[in-house]
mmCIF file of C-alpha atoms in Angstrom:
data_model
loop_
_atom_site.group_PDB
_atom_site.id
_atom_site.type_symbol
_atom_site.label_atom_id
_atom_site.label_comp_id
_atom_site.label_asym_id
_atom_site.label_seq_id
_atom_site.Cartn_x
_atom_site.Cartn_y
_atom_site.Cartn_z
ATOM 1 C CA LEU A 13 0.000 0.000 0.000
ATOM 2 C CA ILE A 14 2.823 2.411 0.866
ATOM 3 C CA LYS A 15 4.586 1.580 -2.400
ATOM 4 C CA ARG A 16 1.412 2.392 -4.335
ATOM 5 C CA LEU A 17 0.932 5.728 -2.575
ATOM 6 C CA VAL A 18 4.569 6.703 -3.128
ATOM 7 C CA SER A 19 4.366 5.758 -6.804
ATOM 8 C CA TYR A 20 1.185 7.836 -7.288
ATOM 9 C CA VAL A 21 2.813 10.867 -5.658
ATOM 10 C CA VAL A 22 5.917 10.476 -7.828
ATOM 11 C CA TYR A 23 3.778 10.222 -10.976
ATOM 12 C CA LEU A 24 1.823 13.344 -10.018
ATOM 13 C CA ILE A 25 4.953 15.389 -9.282
ATOM 14 C CA THR A 26 6.524 14.240 -12.546
ATOM 15 C CA ILE A 27 3.472 15.249 -14.591
ATOM 16 C CA VAL A 28 3.240 18.675 -12.916
ATOM 17 C CA TRP A 29 6.972 19.301 -13.416
ATOM 18 C CA PHE A 30 6.746 18.298 -17.082
ATOM 19 C CA LEU A 31 3.763 20.572 -17.726
ATOM 20 C CA ARG A 32 5.518 23.541 -16.108
ATOM 21 C CA HIS A 33 8.696 22.750 -18.033
ATOM 22 C CA ILE A 34 6.877 23.021 -21.366
ATOM 23 C CA GLY A 35 5.234 26.283 -20.295
ATOM 24 C CA PHE A 36 1.743 25.047 -19.437
ATOM 25 C CA ASP A 37 -0.205 27.239 -16.972
ATOM 26 C CA ILE A 38 -0.741 25.047 -13.919
ATOM 27 C CA SER A 39 -3.366 27.401 -12.413
ATOM 28 C CA VAL A 40 -5.793 26.574 -15.239
ATOM 29 C CA LEU A 41 -5.257 22.880 -14.612
ATOM 30 C CA LEU A 42 -5.807 23.318 -10.874
ATOM 31 C CA GLY A 43 -9.081 25.182 -11.446
ATOM 32 C CA ALA A 44 -10.378 22.466 -13.739
ATOM 33 C CA ALA A 45 -9.204 19.843 -11.252
ATOM 34 C CA GLY A 46 -11.210 21.554 -8.492
ATOM 35 C CA VAL A 47 -14.434 21.344 -10.510
ATOM 36 C CA LEU A 48 -13.744 17.750 -11.472
ATOM 37 C CA THR A 49 -12.976 16.876 -7.859
ATOM 38 C CA VAL A 50 -16.398 18.094 -6.681
ATOM 39 C CA ALA A 51 -18.186 16.173 -9.445
ATOM 40 C CA PHE A 52 -16.073 13.092 -8.804
ATOM 41 C CA GLY A 53 -16.807 13.294 -5.062
ATOM 42 C CA PHE A 54 -20.573 13.158 -5.606
ATOM 43 C CA ALA A 55 -20.205 10.273 -8.053
ATOM 44 C CA SER A 56 -17.951 8.188 -5.852
ATOM 45 C CA GLN A 57 -19.565 8.240 -2.423
ATOM 46 C CA THR A 58 -19.453 4.433 -2.184
ATOM 47 C CA SER A 59 -15.765 4.384 -3.081
ATOM 48 C CA ALA A 60 -15.048 7.061 -0.486
ATOM 49 C CA SER A 61 -16.906 5.034 2.131
ATOM 50 C CA ASN A 62 -14.863 1.954 1.257
ATOM 51 C CA LEU A 63 -11.673 4.032 1.377
ATOM 52 C CA ILE A 64 -12.411 5.381 4.861
ATOM 53 C CA SER A 65 -13.473 1.918 6.054
ATOM 54 C CA GLY A 66 -10.210 0.512 4.722
ATOM 55 C CA LEU A 67 -8.225 3.021 6.763
ATOM 56 C CA PHE A 68 -10.156 1.990 9.886
ATOM 57 C CA LEU A 69 -9.456 -1.684 9.175
ATOM 58 C CA MET A 70 -5.749 -1.030 8.744
ATOM 59 C CA GLY A 71 -5.611 0.989 11.933
ATOM 60 C CA GLU A 72 -7.625 -1.426 14.071
ATOM 61 C CA GLN A 73 -6.117 -4.621 12.535
ATOM 62 C CA PRO A 74 -8.788 -7.158 13.561
ATOM 63 C CA PHE A 75 -6.992 -9.552 11.197
ATOM 64 C CA VAL A 76 -3.854 -9.629 9.057
ATOM 65 C CA VAL A 77 -2.847 -11.210 5.763
ATOM 66 C CA GLY A 78 -2.734 -14.976 6.205
ATOM 67 C CA ASP A 79 -5.481 -15.165 8.851
ATOM 68 C CA ILE A 80 -8.571 -17.335 8.358
ATOM 69 C CA ILE A 81 -11.742 -15.270 8.830
ATOM 70 C CA ARG A 82 -15.513 -15.747 8.471
ATOM 71 C CA VAL A 83 -17.672 -12.911 7.097
ATOM 72 C CA ASP A 84 -21.416 -13.309 6.431
ATOM 73 C CA GLY A 85 -21.103 -17.065 5.928
ATOM 74 C CA THR A 86 -17.936 -16.815 3.784
ATOM 75 C CA THR A 87 -14.806 -18.398 5.260
ATOM 76 C CA GLY A 88 -11.343 -18.071 3.756
ATOM 77 C CA GLU A 89 -7.733 -16.976 4.029
ATOM 78 C CA VAL A 90 -6.989 -13.250 3.807
ATOM 79 C CA LEU A 91 -4.941 -12.636 0.640
ATOM 80 C CA SER A 92 -4.788 -8.840 0.754
ATOM 81 C CA ILE A 93 -6.169 -5.840 2.612
ATOM 82 C CA ASP A 94 -6.495 -2.958 0.150
ATOM 83 C CA LEU A 95 -7.940 0.535 0.404
ATOM 84 C CA MET A 96 -11.183 -0.497 -1.284
ATOM 85 C CA SER A 97 -11.681 -4.181 -0.434
ATOM 86 C CA VAL A 98 -10.418 -7.329 1.261
ATOM 87 C CA ARG A 99 -9.681 -10.396 -0.856
ATOM 88 C CA LEU A 100 -10.200 -13.902 0.527
ATOM 89 C CA ARG A 101 -9.327 -17.337 -0.803
ATOM 90 C CA THR A 102 -11.943 -19.898 0.219
ATOM 91 C CA PHE A 103 -11.165 -23.525 1.065
ATOM 92 C CA ASP A 104 -12.380 -24.608 -2.390
ATOM 93 C CA ASN A 105 -9.785 -22.236 -3.910
ATOM 94 C CA LEU A 106 -12.097 -19.404 -4.983
ATOM 95 C CA GLN A 107 -11.272 -15.714 -4.598
ATOM 96 C CA VAL A 108 -13.895 -13.557 -2.896
ATOM 97 C CA ARG A 109 -13.708 -9.749 -2.894
ATOM 98 C CA ILE A 110 -15.514 -8.062 0.006
ATOM 99 C CA PRO A 111 -15.828 -4.240 0.097
ATOM 100 C CA ASN A 112 -14.282 -2.617 3.147
ATOM 101 C CA GLU A 113 -17.573 -0.959 4.089
ATOM 102 C CA THR A 114 -19.185 -4.405 4.300
ATOM 103 C CA MET A 115 -16.283 -5.666 6.411
ATOM 104 C CA LEU A 116 -16.707 -2.777 8.847
ATOM 105 C CA LYS A 117 -20.478 -3.275 9.175
ATOM 106 C CA SER A 118 -20.439 -7.091 9.418
ATOM 107 C CA ASN A 119 -19.555 -9.497 12.198
ATOM 108 C CA VAL A 120 -16.068 -10.726 11.358
ATOM 109 C CA THR A 121 -14.809 -13.881 13.088
ATOM 110 C CA THR A 122 -11.034 -14.423 13.067
ATOM 111 C CA LEU A 123 -10.490 -18.175 13.363
ATOM 112 C CA THR A 124 -6.694 -17.969 13.690
ATOM 113 C CA LYS A 125 -6.409 -15.155 16.223
ATOM 114 C CA PHE A 126 -5.547 -17.360 19.221
ATOM 115 C CA PRO A 127 -3.247 -20.410 19.459
ATOM 116 C CA ILE A 128 -5.898 -22.871 20.739
ATOM 117 C CA ARG A 129 -9.483 -23.694 19.724
ATOM 118 C CA ARG A 130 -12.380 -25.661 21.160
ATOM 119 C CA VAL A 131 -14.041 -28.556 19.367
ATOM 120 C CA ASP A 132 -17.756 -28.825 20.224
ATOM 121 C CA MET A 133 -19.710 -32.038 19.684
ATOM 122 C CA LYS A 134 -23.494 -32.168 20.060
ATOM 123 C CA ILE A 135 -24.474 -35.728 21.050
ATOM 124 C CA GLY A 136 -27.694 -37.452 22.108
ATOM 125 C CA VAL A 137 -28.060 -40.758 23.973
ATOM 126 C CA ALA A 138 -31.098 -42.883 24.780
ATOM 127 C CA TYR A 139 -33.092 -42.191 27.941
ATOM 128 C CA LYS A 140 -32.103 -45.554 29.372
ATOM 129 C CA GLU A 141 -28.428 -44.534 29.483
ATOM 130 C CA ASP A 142 -26.694 -43.311 32.640
ATOM 131 C CA LEU A 143 -25.370 -39.818 31.872
ATOM 132 C CA GLU A 144 -22.601 -40.088 34.459
ATOM 133 C CA ARG A 145 -21.294 -43.225 32.744
ATOM 134 C CA VAL A 146 -21.603 -41.508 29.357
ATOM 135 C CA ARG A 147 -19.591 -38.570 30.686
ATOM 136 C CA GLU A 148 -16.846 -40.858 31.974
ATOM 137 C CA VAL A 149 -16.643 -42.651 28.627
ATOM 138 C CA CYS A 150 -16.354 -39.359 26.710
ATOM 139 C CA VAL A 151 -13.670 -37.999 29.046
ATOM 140 C CA ASP A 152 -11.714 -41.238 28.700
ATOM 141 C CA VAL A 153 -11.822 -40.895 24.902
ATOM 142 C CA ALA A 154 -10.461 -37.351 25.188
ATOM 143 C CA ASP A 155 -7.703 -38.401 27.604
ATOM 144 C CA ARG A 156 -6.544 -41.096 25.186
ATOM 145 C CA ASN A 157 -6.425 -38.717 22.203
ATOM 146 C CA PRO A 158 -2.945 -37.115 21.917
ATOM 147 C CA LEU A 159 -4.367 -34.045 20.130
ATOM 148 C CA CYS A 160 -6.594 -33.072 23.082
ATOM 149 C CA LEU A 161 -5.043 -30.603 25.491
ATOM 150 C CA ILE A 162 -4.784 -31.479 29.178
ATOM 151 C CA GLU A 163 -5.636 -27.867 30.063
ATOM 152 C CA PRO A 164 -8.287 -26.590 29.647
ATOM 153 C CA ARG A 165 -10.084 -29.760 30.665
ATOM 154 C CA PRO A 166 -12.891 -31.238 28.511
ATOM 155 C CA LEU A 167 -16.405 -29.901 29.107
ATOM 156 C CA PHE A 168 -19.577 -31.979 29.521
ATOM 157 C CA ILE A 169 -22.652 -29.728 29.315
ATOM 158 C CA PHE A 170 -26.190 -31.123 29.540
ATOM 159 C CA LEU A 171 -28.395 -29.345 26.994
ATOM 160 C CA GLY A 172 -31.840 -30.777 27.727
ATOM 161 C CA TYR A 173 -34.328 -33.564 27.166
ATOM 162 C CA GLY A 174 -35.024 -33.942 23.481
ATOM 163 C CA ASP A 175 -37.864 -35.755 21.753
ATOM 164 C CA SER A 176 -35.920 -39.006 21.576
ATOM 165 C CA ALA A 177 -32.642 -38.436 23.433
ATOM 166 C CA GLN A 178 -30.837 -36.881 26.330
ATOM 167 C CA GLU A 179 -28.832 -34.155 24.592
ATOM 168 C CA PHE A 180 -25.461 -32.862 25.742
ATOM 169 C CA GLN A 181 -22.406 -31.038 24.441
ATOM 170 C CA PHE A 182 -18.929 -32.494 24.819
ATOM 171 C CA SER A 183 -16.099 -30.038 24.151
ATOM 172 C CA VAL A 184 -12.332 -30.534 24.012
ATOM 173 C CA TRP A 185 -9.476 -28.111 23.356
ATOM 174 C CA CYS A 186 -6.647 -28.441 20.858
ATOM 175 C CA ALA A 187 -3.911 -26.494 19.127
ATOM 176 C CA ARG A 188 -5.299 -24.345 16.327
ATOM 177 C CA GLU A 189 -3.559 -26.282 13.561
ATOM 178 C CA ASN A 190 -5.060 -29.593 14.790
ATOM 179 C CA TYR A 191 -8.686 -28.411 14.791
ATOM 180 C CA LEU A 192 -10.000 -30.195 11.688
ATOM 181 C CA GLU A 193 -8.133 -33.431 12.442
ATOM 182 C CA LEU A 194 -9.474 -33.532 15.996
ATOM 183 C CA LEU A 195 -12.996 -32.561 14.897
ATOM 184 C CA ASN A 196 -13.206 -35.621 12.657
ATOM 185 C CA GLY A 197 -11.207 -37.933 14.918
ATOM 186 C CA MET A 198 -13.239 -37.309 18.071
ATOM 187 C CA HIS A 199 -16.569 -37.998 16.367
ATOM 188 C CA LEU A 200 -15.264 -41.285 14.951
ATOM 189 C CA GLN A 201 -13.737 -42.361 18.257
ATOM 190 C CA VAL A 202 -16.808 -41.488 20.340
ATOM 191 C CA LYS A 203 -19.065 -43.434 17.969
ATOM 192 C CA ALA A 204 -16.749 -46.457 18.068
ATOM 193 C CA VAL A 205 -16.554 -46.442 21.878
ATOM 194 C CA PHE A 206 -20.322 -46.022 22.233
ATOM 195 C CA ASP A 207 -20.836 -49.073 20.001
ATOM 196 C CA ARG A 208 -18.339 -51.097 22.025
ATOM 197 C CA GLU A 209 -19.841 -50.048 25.364
ATOM 198 C CA GLY A 210 -23.419 -50.570 24.209
ATOM 199 C CA ILE A 211 -24.387 -46.901 24.582
ATOM 200 C CA GLU A 212 -27.282 -46.158 22.254
ATOM 201 C CA ILE A 213 -27.458 -43.056 20.054
ATOM 202 C CA PRO A 214 -31.200 -43.114 19.252
ATOM 203 C CA TYR A 215 -33.057 -42.107 16.149
ATOM 204 C CA PRO A 216 -36.379 -40.223 16.448
ATOM 205 C CA HIS A 217 -39.234 -42.314 17.883
ATOM 206 C CA VAL A 218 -42.949 -41.641 17.464
ATOM 207 C CA THR A 219 -45.576 -43.231 19.740
ATOM 208 C CA VAL A 220 -49.186 -43.288 18.471
ATOM 209 C CA VAL A 221 -51.902 -43.510 21.186
ATOM 210 C CA THR A 222 -55.615 -43.884 20.419
ATOM 211 C CA GLY A 223 -58.606 -43.493 22.740
ATOM 212 C CA ASP A 224 -57.848 -42.422 26.267
ATOM 213 C CA GLY A 225 -54.491 -44.230 26.308
ATOM 214 C CA ARG A 226 -55.392 -46.317 29.387
ATOM 215 C CA GLU A 227 -57.006 -49.332 27.740
ATOM 216 C CA PRO A 228 -55.167 -51.856 25.568
ATOM 217 C CA GLN A 229 -55.531 -51.275 21.876
ATOM 218 C CA PRO A 230 -58.014 -53.840 20.499
ATOM 219 C CA VAL A 231 -56.786 -56.025 17.687
ATOM 220 C CA HIS A 232 -59.279 -57.484 15.173
ATOM 221 C CA THR A 233 -58.519 -60.320 12.832
ATOM 222 C CA VAL A 234 -59.935 -59.836 9.368
ATOM 223 C CA ALA A 235 -60.525 -62.865 7.221
ATOM 224 C CA PRO A 236 -58.562 -62.787 3.994
ATOM 225 C CA GLY A 237 -60.546 -62.050 0.855
ATOM 226 C CA PRO A 238 -61.150 -64.535 -1.980
#
Protein backbone atom coordinates (compact mmCIF):
# COMPACT_ATOMS: atom_id res chain seq x y z
CA LEU A 1 0.00 0.00 0.00
CA ILE A 2 2.82 2.41 0.87
CA LYS A 3 4.59 1.58 -2.40
CA ARG A 4 1.41 2.39 -4.34
CA LEU A 5 0.93 5.73 -2.58
CA VAL A 6 4.57 6.70 -3.13
CA SER A 7 4.37 5.76 -6.80
CA TYR A 8 1.19 7.84 -7.29
CA VAL A 9 2.81 10.87 -5.66
CA VAL A 10 5.92 10.48 -7.83
CA TYR A 11 3.78 10.22 -10.98
CA LEU A 12 1.82 13.34 -10.02
CA ILE A 13 4.95 15.39 -9.28
CA THR A 14 6.52 14.24 -12.55
CA ILE A 15 3.47 15.25 -14.59
CA VAL A 16 3.24 18.67 -12.92
CA TRP A 17 6.97 19.30 -13.42
CA PHE A 18 6.75 18.30 -17.08
CA LEU A 19 3.76 20.57 -17.73
CA ARG A 20 5.52 23.54 -16.11
CA HIS A 21 8.70 22.75 -18.03
CA ILE A 22 6.88 23.02 -21.37
CA GLY A 23 5.23 26.28 -20.29
CA PHE A 24 1.74 25.05 -19.44
CA ASP A 25 -0.21 27.24 -16.97
CA ILE A 26 -0.74 25.05 -13.92
CA SER A 27 -3.37 27.40 -12.41
CA VAL A 28 -5.79 26.57 -15.24
CA LEU A 29 -5.26 22.88 -14.61
CA LEU A 30 -5.81 23.32 -10.87
CA GLY A 31 -9.08 25.18 -11.45
CA ALA A 32 -10.38 22.47 -13.74
CA ALA A 33 -9.20 19.84 -11.25
CA GLY A 34 -11.21 21.55 -8.49
CA VAL A 35 -14.43 21.34 -10.51
CA LEU A 36 -13.74 17.75 -11.47
CA THR A 37 -12.98 16.88 -7.86
CA VAL A 38 -16.40 18.09 -6.68
CA ALA A 39 -18.19 16.17 -9.44
CA PHE A 40 -16.07 13.09 -8.80
CA GLY A 41 -16.81 13.29 -5.06
CA PHE A 42 -20.57 13.16 -5.61
CA ALA A 43 -20.20 10.27 -8.05
CA SER A 44 -17.95 8.19 -5.85
CA GLN A 45 -19.57 8.24 -2.42
CA THR A 46 -19.45 4.43 -2.18
CA SER A 47 -15.76 4.38 -3.08
CA ALA A 48 -15.05 7.06 -0.49
CA SER A 49 -16.91 5.03 2.13
CA ASN A 50 -14.86 1.95 1.26
CA LEU A 51 -11.67 4.03 1.38
CA ILE A 52 -12.41 5.38 4.86
CA SER A 53 -13.47 1.92 6.05
CA GLY A 54 -10.21 0.51 4.72
CA LEU A 55 -8.23 3.02 6.76
CA PHE A 56 -10.16 1.99 9.89
CA LEU A 57 -9.46 -1.68 9.18
CA MET A 58 -5.75 -1.03 8.74
CA GLY A 59 -5.61 0.99 11.93
CA GLU A 60 -7.63 -1.43 14.07
CA GLN A 61 -6.12 -4.62 12.53
CA PRO A 62 -8.79 -7.16 13.56
CA PHE A 63 -6.99 -9.55 11.20
CA VAL A 64 -3.85 -9.63 9.06
CA VAL A 65 -2.85 -11.21 5.76
CA GLY A 66 -2.73 -14.98 6.21
CA ASP A 67 -5.48 -15.17 8.85
CA ILE A 68 -8.57 -17.33 8.36
CA ILE A 69 -11.74 -15.27 8.83
CA ARG A 70 -15.51 -15.75 8.47
CA VAL A 71 -17.67 -12.91 7.10
CA ASP A 72 -21.42 -13.31 6.43
CA GLY A 73 -21.10 -17.07 5.93
CA THR A 74 -17.94 -16.82 3.78
CA THR A 75 -14.81 -18.40 5.26
CA GLY A 76 -11.34 -18.07 3.76
CA GLU A 77 -7.73 -16.98 4.03
CA VAL A 78 -6.99 -13.25 3.81
CA LEU A 79 -4.94 -12.64 0.64
CA SER A 80 -4.79 -8.84 0.75
CA ILE A 81 -6.17 -5.84 2.61
CA ASP A 82 -6.49 -2.96 0.15
CA LEU A 83 -7.94 0.54 0.40
CA MET A 84 -11.18 -0.50 -1.28
CA SER A 85 -11.68 -4.18 -0.43
CA VAL A 86 -10.42 -7.33 1.26
CA ARG A 87 -9.68 -10.40 -0.86
CA LEU A 88 -10.20 -13.90 0.53
CA ARG A 89 -9.33 -17.34 -0.80
CA THR A 90 -11.94 -19.90 0.22
CA PHE A 91 -11.17 -23.52 1.06
CA ASP A 92 -12.38 -24.61 -2.39
CA ASN A 93 -9.79 -22.24 -3.91
CA LEU A 94 -12.10 -19.40 -4.98
CA GLN A 95 -11.27 -15.71 -4.60
CA VAL A 96 -13.89 -13.56 -2.90
CA ARG A 97 -13.71 -9.75 -2.89
CA ILE A 98 -15.51 -8.06 0.01
CA PRO A 99 -15.83 -4.24 0.10
CA ASN A 100 -14.28 -2.62 3.15
CA GLU A 101 -17.57 -0.96 4.09
CA THR A 102 -19.18 -4.41 4.30
CA MET A 103 -16.28 -5.67 6.41
CA LEU A 104 -16.71 -2.78 8.85
CA LYS A 105 -20.48 -3.28 9.17
CA SER A 106 -20.44 -7.09 9.42
CA ASN A 107 -19.56 -9.50 12.20
CA VAL A 108 -16.07 -10.73 11.36
CA THR A 109 -14.81 -13.88 13.09
CA THR A 110 -11.03 -14.42 13.07
CA LEU A 111 -10.49 -18.17 13.36
CA THR A 112 -6.69 -17.97 13.69
CA LYS A 113 -6.41 -15.16 16.22
CA PHE A 114 -5.55 -17.36 19.22
CA PRO A 115 -3.25 -20.41 19.46
CA ILE A 116 -5.90 -22.87 20.74
CA ARG A 117 -9.48 -23.69 19.72
CA ARG A 118 -12.38 -25.66 21.16
CA VAL A 119 -14.04 -28.56 19.37
CA ASP A 120 -17.76 -28.83 20.22
CA MET A 121 -19.71 -32.04 19.68
CA LYS A 122 -23.49 -32.17 20.06
CA ILE A 123 -24.47 -35.73 21.05
CA GLY A 124 -27.69 -37.45 22.11
CA VAL A 125 -28.06 -40.76 23.97
CA ALA A 126 -31.10 -42.88 24.78
CA TYR A 127 -33.09 -42.19 27.94
CA LYS A 128 -32.10 -45.55 29.37
CA GLU A 129 -28.43 -44.53 29.48
CA ASP A 130 -26.69 -43.31 32.64
CA LEU A 131 -25.37 -39.82 31.87
CA GLU A 132 -22.60 -40.09 34.46
CA ARG A 133 -21.29 -43.22 32.74
CA VAL A 134 -21.60 -41.51 29.36
CA ARG A 135 -19.59 -38.57 30.69
CA GLU A 136 -16.85 -40.86 31.97
CA VAL A 137 -16.64 -42.65 28.63
CA CYS A 138 -16.35 -39.36 26.71
CA VAL A 139 -13.67 -38.00 29.05
CA ASP A 140 -11.71 -41.24 28.70
CA VAL A 141 -11.82 -40.90 24.90
CA ALA A 142 -10.46 -37.35 25.19
CA ASP A 143 -7.70 -38.40 27.60
CA ARG A 144 -6.54 -41.10 25.19
CA ASN A 145 -6.43 -38.72 22.20
CA PRO A 146 -2.94 -37.12 21.92
CA LEU A 147 -4.37 -34.05 20.13
CA CYS A 148 -6.59 -33.07 23.08
CA LEU A 149 -5.04 -30.60 25.49
CA ILE A 150 -4.78 -31.48 29.18
CA GLU A 151 -5.64 -27.87 30.06
CA PRO A 152 -8.29 -26.59 29.65
CA ARG A 153 -10.08 -29.76 30.67
CA PRO A 154 -12.89 -31.24 28.51
CA LEU A 155 -16.40 -29.90 29.11
CA PHE A 156 -19.58 -31.98 29.52
CA ILE A 157 -22.65 -29.73 29.32
CA PHE A 158 -26.19 -31.12 29.54
CA LEU A 159 -28.39 -29.35 26.99
CA GLY A 160 -31.84 -30.78 27.73
CA TYR A 161 -34.33 -33.56 27.17
CA GLY A 162 -35.02 -33.94 23.48
CA ASP A 163 -37.86 -35.75 21.75
CA SER A 164 -35.92 -39.01 21.58
CA ALA A 165 -32.64 -38.44 23.43
CA GLN A 166 -30.84 -36.88 26.33
CA GLU A 167 -28.83 -34.15 24.59
CA PHE A 168 -25.46 -32.86 25.74
CA GLN A 169 -22.41 -31.04 24.44
CA PHE A 170 -18.93 -32.49 24.82
CA SER A 171 -16.10 -30.04 24.15
CA VAL A 172 -12.33 -30.53 24.01
CA TRP A 173 -9.48 -28.11 23.36
CA CYS A 174 -6.65 -28.44 20.86
CA ALA A 175 -3.91 -26.49 19.13
CA ARG A 176 -5.30 -24.34 16.33
CA GLU A 177 -3.56 -26.28 13.56
CA ASN A 178 -5.06 -29.59 14.79
CA TYR A 179 -8.69 -28.41 14.79
CA LEU A 180 -10.00 -30.20 11.69
CA GLU A 181 -8.13 -33.43 12.44
CA LEU A 182 -9.47 -33.53 16.00
CA LEU A 183 -13.00 -32.56 14.90
CA ASN A 184 -13.21 -35.62 12.66
CA GLY A 185 -11.21 -37.93 14.92
CA MET A 186 -13.24 -37.31 18.07
CA HIS A 187 -16.57 -38.00 16.37
CA LEU A 188 -15.26 -41.28 14.95
CA GLN A 189 -13.74 -42.36 18.26
CA VAL A 190 -16.81 -41.49 20.34
CA LYS A 191 -19.07 -43.43 17.97
CA ALA A 192 -16.75 -46.46 18.07
CA VAL A 193 -16.55 -46.44 21.88
CA PHE A 194 -20.32 -46.02 22.23
CA ASP A 195 -20.84 -49.07 20.00
CA ARG A 196 -18.34 -51.10 22.02
CA GLU A 197 -19.84 -50.05 25.36
CA GLY A 198 -23.42 -50.57 24.21
CA ILE A 199 -24.39 -46.90 24.58
CA GLU A 200 -27.28 -46.16 22.25
CA ILE A 201 -27.46 -43.06 20.05
CA PRO A 202 -31.20 -43.11 19.25
CA TYR A 203 -33.06 -42.11 16.15
CA PRO A 204 -36.38 -40.22 16.45
CA HIS A 205 -39.23 -42.31 17.88
CA VAL A 206 -42.95 -41.64 17.46
CA THR A 207 -45.58 -43.23 19.74
CA VAL A 208 -49.19 -43.29 18.47
CA VAL A 209 -51.90 -43.51 21.19
CA THR A 210 -55.61 -43.88 20.42
CA GLY A 211 -58.61 -43.49 22.74
CA ASP A 212 -57.85 -42.42 26.27
CA GLY A 213 -54.49 -44.23 26.31
CA ARG A 214 -55.39 -46.32 29.39
CA GLU A 215 -57.01 -49.33 27.74
CA PRO A 216 -55.17 -51.86 25.57
CA GLN A 217 -55.53 -51.27 21.88
CA PRO A 218 -58.01 -53.84 20.50
CA VAL A 219 -56.79 -56.03 17.69
CA HIS A 220 -59.28 -57.48 15.17
CA THR A 221 -58.52 -60.32 12.83
CA VAL A 222 -59.93 -59.84 9.37
CA ALA A 223 -60.52 -62.86 7.22
CA PRO A 224 -58.56 -62.79 3.99
CA GLY A 225 -60.55 -62.05 0.86
CA PRO A 226 -61.15 -64.53 -1.98
